[in-house]
PDB file of C-alpha atoms in Angstrom:
ATOM      1  CA  MET Q   1     -13.779   5.692  19.950  1.00 52.00           C
ATOM      2  CA  SER Q   2     -10.386   3.938  19.270  1.00 75.00           C
ATOM      3  CA  THR Q   3      -8.176   4.909  16.791  1.00 91.00           C
ATOM      4  CA  PRO Q   4      -8.127   2.866  13.426  1.00 95.00           C
ATOM      5  CA  VAL Q   5      -5.083   0.667  13.172  1.00 97.00           C
ATOM      6  CA  LYS Q   6      -2.292   2.443  10.964  1.00 98.00           C
ATOM      7  CA  LEU Q   7      -0.790  -0.084   8.462  1.00 98.00           C
ATOM      8  CA  ALA Q   8       1.865   0.024   5.977  1.00 98.00           C
ATOM      9  CA  VAL Q   9       1.630  -2.070   3.751  1.00 98.00           C
ATOM     10  CA  VAL Q  10       5.495  -2.051   2.084  1.00 98.00           C
ATOM     11  CA  TYR Q  11       6.733  -4.438  -1.493  1.00 98.00           C
ATOM     12  CA  TYR Q  12       8.816  -3.953  -4.097  1.00 98.00           C
ATOM     13  CA  SER Q  13       7.468  -5.966  -7.099  1.00 98.00           C
ATOM     14  CA  SER Q  14       8.851  -5.931 -10.678  1.00 96.00           C
ATOM     15  CA  THR Q  15       6.360  -7.473 -13.293  1.00 95.00           C
ATOM     16  CA  GLY Q  16       3.204  -7.129 -11.099  1.00 96.00           C
ATOM     17  CA  THR Q  17       2.145 -10.062  -8.982  1.00 97.00           C
ATOM     18  CA  ILE Q  18       3.460  -8.394  -5.811  1.00 98.00           C
ATOM     19  CA  ALA Q  19       1.639  -4.610  -6.935  1.00 98.00           C
ATOM     20  CA  GLU Q  20      -1.417  -6.879  -7.427  1.00 97.00           C
ATOM     21  CA  ILE Q  21      -1.415  -8.932  -4.063  1.00 98.00           C
ATOM     22  CA  ALA Q  22      -0.434  -5.949  -2.056  1.00 98.00           C
ATOM     23  CA  LYS Q  23      -3.534  -3.739  -3.315  1.00 98.00           C
ATOM     24  CA  GLU Q  24      -5.841  -6.799  -2.688  1.00 98.00           C
ATOM     25  CA  ILE Q  25      -4.274  -6.594   1.134  1.00 98.00           C
ATOM     26  CA  THR Q  26      -4.786  -2.999   1.028  1.00 98.00           C
ATOM     27  CA  ARG Q  27      -8.760  -3.046  -0.413  1.00 98.00           C
ATOM     28  CA  ALA Q  28      -9.445  -5.851   2.411  1.00 98.00           C
ATOM     29  CA  ALA Q  29      -7.492  -4.035   5.172  1.00 98.00           C
ATOM     30  CA  GLU Q  30      -9.231  -0.866   4.620  1.00 98.00           C
ATOM     31  CA  LYS Q  31     -12.648  -2.779   4.218  1.00 98.00           C
ATOM     32  CA  ALA Q  32     -11.253  -4.005   7.966  1.00 98.00           C
ATOM     33  CA  GLY Q  33     -10.965  -0.612   9.341  1.00 97.00           C
ATOM     34  CA  ALA Q  34      -7.499  -0.009   8.683  1.00 98.00           C
ATOM     35  CA  GLU Q  35      -5.523   3.577   7.484  1.00 98.00           C
ATOM     36  CA  VAL Q  36      -3.814   2.236   4.865  1.00 98.00           C
ATOM     37  CA  ARG Q  37      -0.444   3.662   3.216  1.00 98.00           C
ATOM     38  CA  LEU Q  38       0.491   1.464   0.059  1.00 98.00           C
ATOM     39  CA  LEU Q  39       4.223   1.607  -0.445  1.00 98.00           C
ATOM     40  CA  ARG Q  40       6.871   0.395  -2.698  1.00 98.00           C
ATOM     41  CA  ALA Q  41      10.480  -0.340  -2.273  1.00 98.00           C
ATOM     42  CA  ALA Q  42      12.440   1.957  -4.885  1.00 97.00           C
ATOM     43  CA  GLU Q  43      13.937   0.347  -7.692  1.00 97.00           C
ATOM     44  CA  LEU Q  44      17.654  -0.236  -8.572  1.00 96.00           C
ATOM     45  CA  ALA Q  45      17.831  -1.666 -11.270  1.00 95.00           C
ATOM     46  CA  PRO Q  46      19.205   0.200 -14.930  1.00 95.00           C
ATOM     47  CA  GLN Q  47      16.467   1.875 -17.128  1.00 95.00           C
ATOM     48  CA  ALA Q  48      17.592  -0.802 -19.974  1.00 96.00           C
ATOM     49  CA  ALA Q  49      17.180  -3.523 -17.966  1.00 95.00           C
ATOM     50  CA  ILE Q  50      13.762  -2.697 -17.339  1.00 96.00           C
ATOM     51  CA  ASP Q  51      12.598  -1.811 -20.890  1.00 96.00           C
ATOM     52  CA  SER Q  52      13.986  -5.202 -21.955  1.00 96.00           C
ATOM     53  CA  ASN Q  53      10.645  -7.073 -20.099  1.00 94.00           C
ATOM     54  CA  PRO Q  54       7.051  -5.584 -21.642  1.00 94.00           C
ATOM     55  CA  ALA Q  55       5.550  -6.431 -18.731  1.00 94.00           C
ATOM     56  CA  TRP Q  56       8.498  -5.192 -16.054  1.00 94.00           C
ATOM     57  CA  ALA Q  57       8.095  -1.783 -18.299  1.00 96.00           C
ATOM     58  CA  ALA Q  58       4.058  -2.064 -18.047  1.00 95.00           C
ATOM     59  CA  ASN Q  59       3.799  -2.150 -14.243  1.00 96.00           C
ATOM     60  CA  ALA Q  60       6.570  -0.036 -13.203  1.00 96.00           C
ATOM     61  CA  ALA Q  61       4.512   2.434 -15.326  1.00 96.00           C
ATOM     62  CA  ALA Q  62       1.119   1.551 -13.665  1.00 96.00           C
ATOM     63  CA  THR Q  63       2.309   1.807 -10.303  1.00 97.00           C
ATOM     64  CA  ALA Q  64       4.158   5.297 -10.865  1.00 96.00           C
ATOM     65  CA  ASP Q  65       2.434   7.078  -8.502  1.00 97.00           C
ATOM     66  CA  ILE Q  66       2.500   4.789  -5.807  1.00 98.00           C
ATOM     67  CA  PRO Q  67       4.889   6.681  -3.392  1.00 98.00           C
ATOM     68  CA  HIS Q  68       8.293   4.936  -1.882  1.00 98.00           C
ATOM     69  CA  ALA Q  69       8.126   3.790   1.480  1.00 98.00           C
ATOM     70  CA  ALA Q  70      10.185   5.984   3.643  1.00 98.00           C
ATOM     71  CA  PRO Q  71      11.458   5.502   7.288  1.00 98.00           C
ATOM     72  CA  GLU Q  72       8.820   7.410   8.887  1.00 98.00           C
ATOM     73  CA  ASP Q  73       6.286   5.645   7.303  1.00 98.00           C
ATOM     74  CA  MET Q  74       7.199   2.748   9.615  1.00 98.00           C
ATOM     75  CA  GLU Q  75       7.630   4.643  12.724  1.00 97.00           C
ATOM     76  CA  TRP Q  76       4.139   5.793  11.568  1.00 98.00           C
ATOM     77  CA  ALA Q  77       2.980   2.519  10.867  1.00 98.00           C
ATOM     78  CA  ASP Q  78       1.338  -0.188  13.918  1.00 98.00           C
ATOM     79  CA  ALA Q  79       1.082  -2.835  11.513  1.00 98.00           C
ATOM     80  CA  VAL Q  80       3.388  -3.445   8.471  1.00 98.00           C
ATOM     81  CA  ILE Q  81       2.838  -5.952   5.575  1.00 98.00           C
ATOM     82  CA  PHE Q  82       6.380  -6.733   3.522  1.00 98.00           C
ATOM     83  CA  GLY Q  83       5.307  -8.006   0.106  1.00 98.00           C
ATOM     84  CA  SER Q  84       8.646  -9.493  -2.532  1.00 98.00           C
ATOM     85  CA  PRO Q  85       9.365 -11.633  -4.969  1.00 97.00           C
ATOM     86  CA  THR Q  86      11.289 -14.635  -4.388  1.00 97.00           C
ATOM     87  CA  ARG Q  87      14.882 -14.599  -5.255  1.00 96.00           C
ATOM     88  CA  TYR Q  88      16.996 -17.221  -4.553  1.00 95.00           C
ATOM     89  CA  GLY Q  89      14.766 -17.773  -1.780  1.00 95.00           C
ATOM     90  CA  ASN Q  90      15.577 -14.837  -0.030  1.00 97.00           C
ATOM     91  CA  ILE Q  91      13.601 -11.424  -0.437  1.00 98.00           C
ATOM     92  CA  ALA Q  92      14.459  -8.871  -3.506  1.00 98.00           C
ATOM     93  CA  SER Q  93      16.997  -6.660  -3.159  1.00 98.00           C
ATOM     94  CA  GLN Q  94      14.979  -3.925  -3.265  1.00 98.00           C
ATOM     95  CA  LEU Q  95      13.300  -4.301  -0.418  1.00 98.00           C
ATOM     96  CA  LYS Q  96      16.235  -5.681   1.546  1.00 98.00           C
ATOM     97  CA  GLN Q  97      17.772  -2.612   1.113  1.00 98.00           C
ATOM     98  CA  PHE Q  98      14.768   0.181   1.954  1.00 98.00           C
ATOM     99  CA  ILE Q  99      15.002  -2.411   5.238  1.00 98.00           C
ATOM    100  CA  ASP Q 100      18.695  -2.145   5.537  1.00 97.00           C
ATOM    101  CA  THR Q 101      17.616   2.260   5.866  1.00 97.00           C
ATOM    102  CA  LEU Q 102      15.753   0.820   8.922  1.00 98.00           C
ATOM    103  CA  GLY Q 103      18.495   0.863  11.039  1.00 97.00           C
ATOM    104  CA  GLY Q 104      18.417   4.304  13.164  1.00 97.00           C
ATOM    105  CA  LEU Q 105      14.979   3.617  14.168  1.00 98.00           C
ATOM    106  CA  TRP Q 106      16.118   0.135  15.350  1.00 98.00           C
ATOM    107  CA  ALA Q 107      18.631   1.228  16.674  1.00 97.00           C
ATOM    108  CA  GLN Q 108      16.324   3.317  19.033  1.00 97.00           C
ATOM    109  CA  GLY Q 109      13.644   0.537  19.230  1.00 97.00           C
ATOM    110  CA  ARG Q 110      11.137   2.352  17.452  1.00 97.00           C
ATOM    111  CA  LEU Q 111      10.834  -0.670  15.091  1.00 98.00           C
ATOM    112  CA  ALA Q 112       9.595  -2.455  17.832  1.00 97.00           C
ATOM    113  CA  ASP Q 113       6.147  -3.910  19.222  1.00 96.00           C
ATOM    114  CA  LYS Q 114       4.446  -3.296  15.929  1.00 97.00           C
ATOM    115  CA  VAL Q 115       2.884  -5.839  14.364  1.00 98.00           C
ATOM    116  CA  TYR Q 116       4.739  -7.469  11.135  1.00 98.00           C
ATOM    117  CA  SER Q 117       3.890 -10.111   8.490  1.00 98.00           C
ATOM    118  CA  GLY Q 118       4.573 -10.889   5.049  1.00 98.00           C
ATOM    119  CA  PHE Q 119       3.258 -12.442   1.138  1.00 98.00           C
ATOM    120  CA  THR Q 120       5.294 -13.287  -1.848  1.00 98.00           C
ATOM    121  CA  SER Q 121       5.316 -14.720  -5.480  1.00 97.00           C
ATOM    122  CA  SER Q 122       7.294 -17.497  -7.211  1.00 96.00           C
ATOM    123  CA  ALA Q 123       7.825 -18.737 -10.888  1.00 94.00           C
ATOM    124  CA  THR Q 124       7.737 -22.159  -9.358  1.00 95.00           C
ATOM    125  CA  ALA Q 125       5.358 -23.958  -6.671  1.00 91.00           C
ATOM    126  CA  HIS Q 126       7.928 -25.319  -5.083  1.00 91.00           C
ATOM    127  CA  GLY Q 127      10.112 -21.669  -6.376  1.00 93.00           C
ATOM    128  CA  GLY Q 128      11.061 -20.653  -2.502  1.00 95.00           C
ATOM    129  CA  GLN Q 129       8.549 -19.329  -1.049  1.00 96.00           C
ATOM    130  CA  GLU Q 130       8.402 -20.702   2.357  1.00 96.00           C
ATOM    131  CA  SER Q 131      12.481 -19.921   2.302  1.00 97.00           C
ATOM    132  CA  THR Q 132      11.446 -16.319   1.345  1.00 98.00           C
ATOM    133  CA  LEU Q 133       8.835 -15.120   3.878  1.00 98.00           C
ATOM    134  CA  LEU Q 134      11.098 -17.404   6.903  1.00 98.00           C
ATOM    135  CA  ALA Q 135      14.346 -15.145   5.436  1.00 97.00           C
ATOM    136  CA  LEU Q 136      11.985 -11.738   5.943  1.00 98.00           C
ATOM    137  CA  TYR Q 137      10.724 -13.244   9.595  1.00 98.00           C
ATOM    138  CA  ASN Q 138      14.350 -13.635  10.622  1.00 97.00           C
ATOM    139  CA  THR Q 139      14.085  -9.548  10.357  1.00 97.00           C
ATOM    140  CA  ILE Q 140      11.157  -9.132  12.222  1.00 98.00           C
ATOM    141  CA  HIS Q 141      13.242 -10.994  15.103  1.00 98.00           C
ATOM    142  CA  HIS Q 142      15.439  -8.365  15.085  1.00 98.00           C
ATOM    143  CA  PHE Q 143      13.325  -5.885  15.184  1.00 98.00           C
ATOM    144  CA  GLY Q 144      11.208  -7.211  18.445  1.00 97.00           C
ATOM    145  CA  GLY Q 145       8.259  -7.070  16.174  1.00 98.00           C
ATOM    146  CA  ILE Q 146       5.485  -9.315  16.949  1.00 98.00           C
ATOM    147  CA  LEU Q 147       4.721 -11.765  13.829  1.00 98.00           C
ATOM    148  CA  VAL Q 148       1.370 -12.172  12.867  1.00 98.00           C
ATOM    149  CA  ALA Q 149       0.961 -14.712  10.705  1.00 97.00           C
ATOM    150  CA  PRO Q 150      -2.040 -16.734   8.769  1.00 97.00           C
ATOM    151  CA  GLY Q 151      -1.731 -20.027   9.875  1.00 97.00           C
ATOM    152  CA  TYR Q 152      -4.364 -22.542   8.819  1.00 97.00           C
ATOM    153  CA  THR Q 153      -6.676 -20.241  11.181  1.00 96.00           C
ATOM    154  CA  ASP Q 154      -9.453 -19.969   8.262  1.00 96.00           C
ATOM    155  CA  PRO Q 155     -10.149 -23.307   6.103  1.00 96.00           C
ATOM    156  CA  ALA Q 156      -9.674 -21.644   2.654  1.00 95.00           C
ATOM    157  CA  LYS Q 157      -5.865 -21.539   4.121  1.00 95.00           C
ATOM    158  CA  PHE Q 158      -6.073 -24.674   3.302  1.00 95.00           C
ATOM    159  CA  ALA Q 159      -6.252 -24.295  -0.209  1.00 94.00           C
ATOM    160  CA  ASP Q 160      -3.350 -21.783  -1.156  1.00 92.00           C
ATOM    161  CA  GLY Q 161      -1.683 -23.937   1.713  1.00 92.00           C
ATOM    162  CA  ASN Q 162       1.066 -21.622   2.871  1.00 95.00           C
ATOM    163  CA  PRO Q 163       0.500 -21.206   6.698  1.00 97.00           C
ATOM    164  CA  TYR Q 164       3.397 -18.142   6.882  1.00 98.00           C
ATOM    165  CA  GLY Q 165       1.585 -16.028   4.497  1.00 98.00           C
ATOM    166  CA  THR Q 166      -0.196 -15.512   1.100  1.00 98.00           C
ATOM    167  CA  SER Q 167       1.545 -16.317  -1.922  1.00 97.00           C
ATOM    168  CA  HIS Q 168       1.139 -17.251  -5.090  1.00 97.00           C
ATOM    169  CA  VAL Q 169       2.582 -18.892  -7.886  1.00 96.00           C
ATOM    170  CA  ASP Q 170       2.980 -16.785 -11.444  1.00 94.00           C
ATOM    171  CA  ALA Q 171       4.135 -19.267 -13.928  1.00 91.00           C
ATOM    172  CA  GLN Q 172       6.885 -17.033 -15.537  1.00 88.00           C
ATOM    173  CA  GLY Q 173       4.034 -14.896 -15.850  1.00 86.00           C
ATOM    174  CA  ASP Q 174       1.217 -17.018 -17.150  1.00 90.00           C
ATOM    175  CA  ASN Q 175      -0.528 -17.547 -14.404  1.00 93.00           C
ATOM    176  CA  PRO Q 176      -2.220 -13.719 -13.038  1.00 95.00           C
ATOM    177  CA  VAL Q 177      -3.293 -13.774  -9.486  1.00 97.00           C
ATOM    178  CA  ASP Q 178      -6.501 -15.718  -8.739  1.00 96.00           C
ATOM    179  CA  ASP Q 179      -9.125 -16.100  -6.378  1.00 97.00           C
ATOM    180  CA  THR Q 180      -7.242 -18.522  -4.013  1.00 97.00           C
ATOM    181  CA  THR Q 181      -4.527 -16.070  -3.955  1.00 97.00           C
ATOM    182  CA  ARG Q 182      -7.169 -12.940  -3.179  1.00 98.00           C
ATOM    183  CA  THR Q 183      -8.979 -15.104  -0.648  1.00 98.00           C
ATOM    184  CA  ALA Q 184      -5.770 -15.722   0.752  1.00 98.00           C
ATOM    185  CA  ALA Q 185      -4.144 -12.181   0.845  1.00 98.00           C
ATOM    186  CA  ARG Q 186      -7.712 -10.786   2.842  1.00 98.00           C
ATOM    187  CA  ILE Q 187      -7.947 -13.748   5.067  1.00 98.00           C
ATOM    188  CA  GLN Q 188      -4.028 -12.025   6.072  1.00 98.00           C
ATOM    189  CA  ALA Q 189      -5.047  -8.774   5.630  1.00 98.00           C
ATOM    190  CA  GLU Q 190      -8.213  -9.012   8.277  1.00 98.00           C
ATOM    191  CA  ARG Q 191      -5.858 -11.069  10.422  1.00 98.00           C
ATOM    192  CA  VAL Q 192      -3.651  -8.355  10.765  1.00 98.00           C
ATOM    193  CA  VAL Q 193      -5.986  -5.811  11.409  1.00 98.00           C
ATOM    194  CA  ARG Q 194      -7.941  -7.768  14.498  1.00 97.00           C
ATOM    195  CA  ILE Q 195      -4.996  -8.875  15.843  1.00 97.00           C
ATOM    196  CA  THR Q 196      -3.265  -5.223  15.715  1.00 97.00           C
ATOM    197  CA  THR Q 197      -6.875  -3.469  16.760  1.00 96.00           C
ATOM    198  CA  ALA Q 198      -7.022  -5.886  20.118  1.00 94.00           C
ATOM    199  CA  LEU Q 199      -2.471  -5.635  21.004  1.00 95.00           C
ATOM    200  CA  LYS Q 200      -3.761  -1.672  20.725  1.00 92.00           C
ATOM    201  CA  LYS Q 201      -6.877  -1.798  23.860  1.00 89.00           C
ATOM    202  CA  GLY Q 202      -4.936  -4.192  25.823  1.00 85.00           C
ATOM    203  CA  LEU Q 203      -7.128  -7.267  24.910  1.00 61.00           C
ATOM    204  CA  THR Q 204      -6.331 -10.898  24.932  1.00 52.00           C
ATOM    205  CA  VAL Q 205      -6.165 -12.124  21.483  1.00 49.00           C
TER     206      VAL Q 205
END
């Protein structure tokens, strides 16, 4: 029997939207047969800033048991799905700092030939979701990674309308993660696992 796909879901979440999508992706990937490590980027904000926002403080407490991502997790993984809220059309500084710790692995070519994908959220419908994922994917090209975006490979993707990756509009917390986003997350996770499995087997995908 072939070994299962090793998938790292590496995310940063302040108020919990990205954390919820990350958990949905994890569940779907495990159901698809992958071995998954759910990991969070370390927080950079001061505790006073976190405490000033009840949703931020609640999410920090609720996810405290999720391990911090480390370069060793990237080396272990066959595939990585990154998640970040949009910050001025780019990824959050917390996730960027983690990526910036990977220079040693990158220099040795140990981030190449893995499958990568991404997901995001924003407060508004045109708040930078696509540009955030495209900015993230610039990094994947530098890794020499294999980018596996969901595209419109499933009819349900026309509901959320983002071919670059799963995304959600949370309206400053007023819109919780819904069935449309959960479906998109499952499609993305299943596609990443399927393509990675095929690549590991050396089959035509």
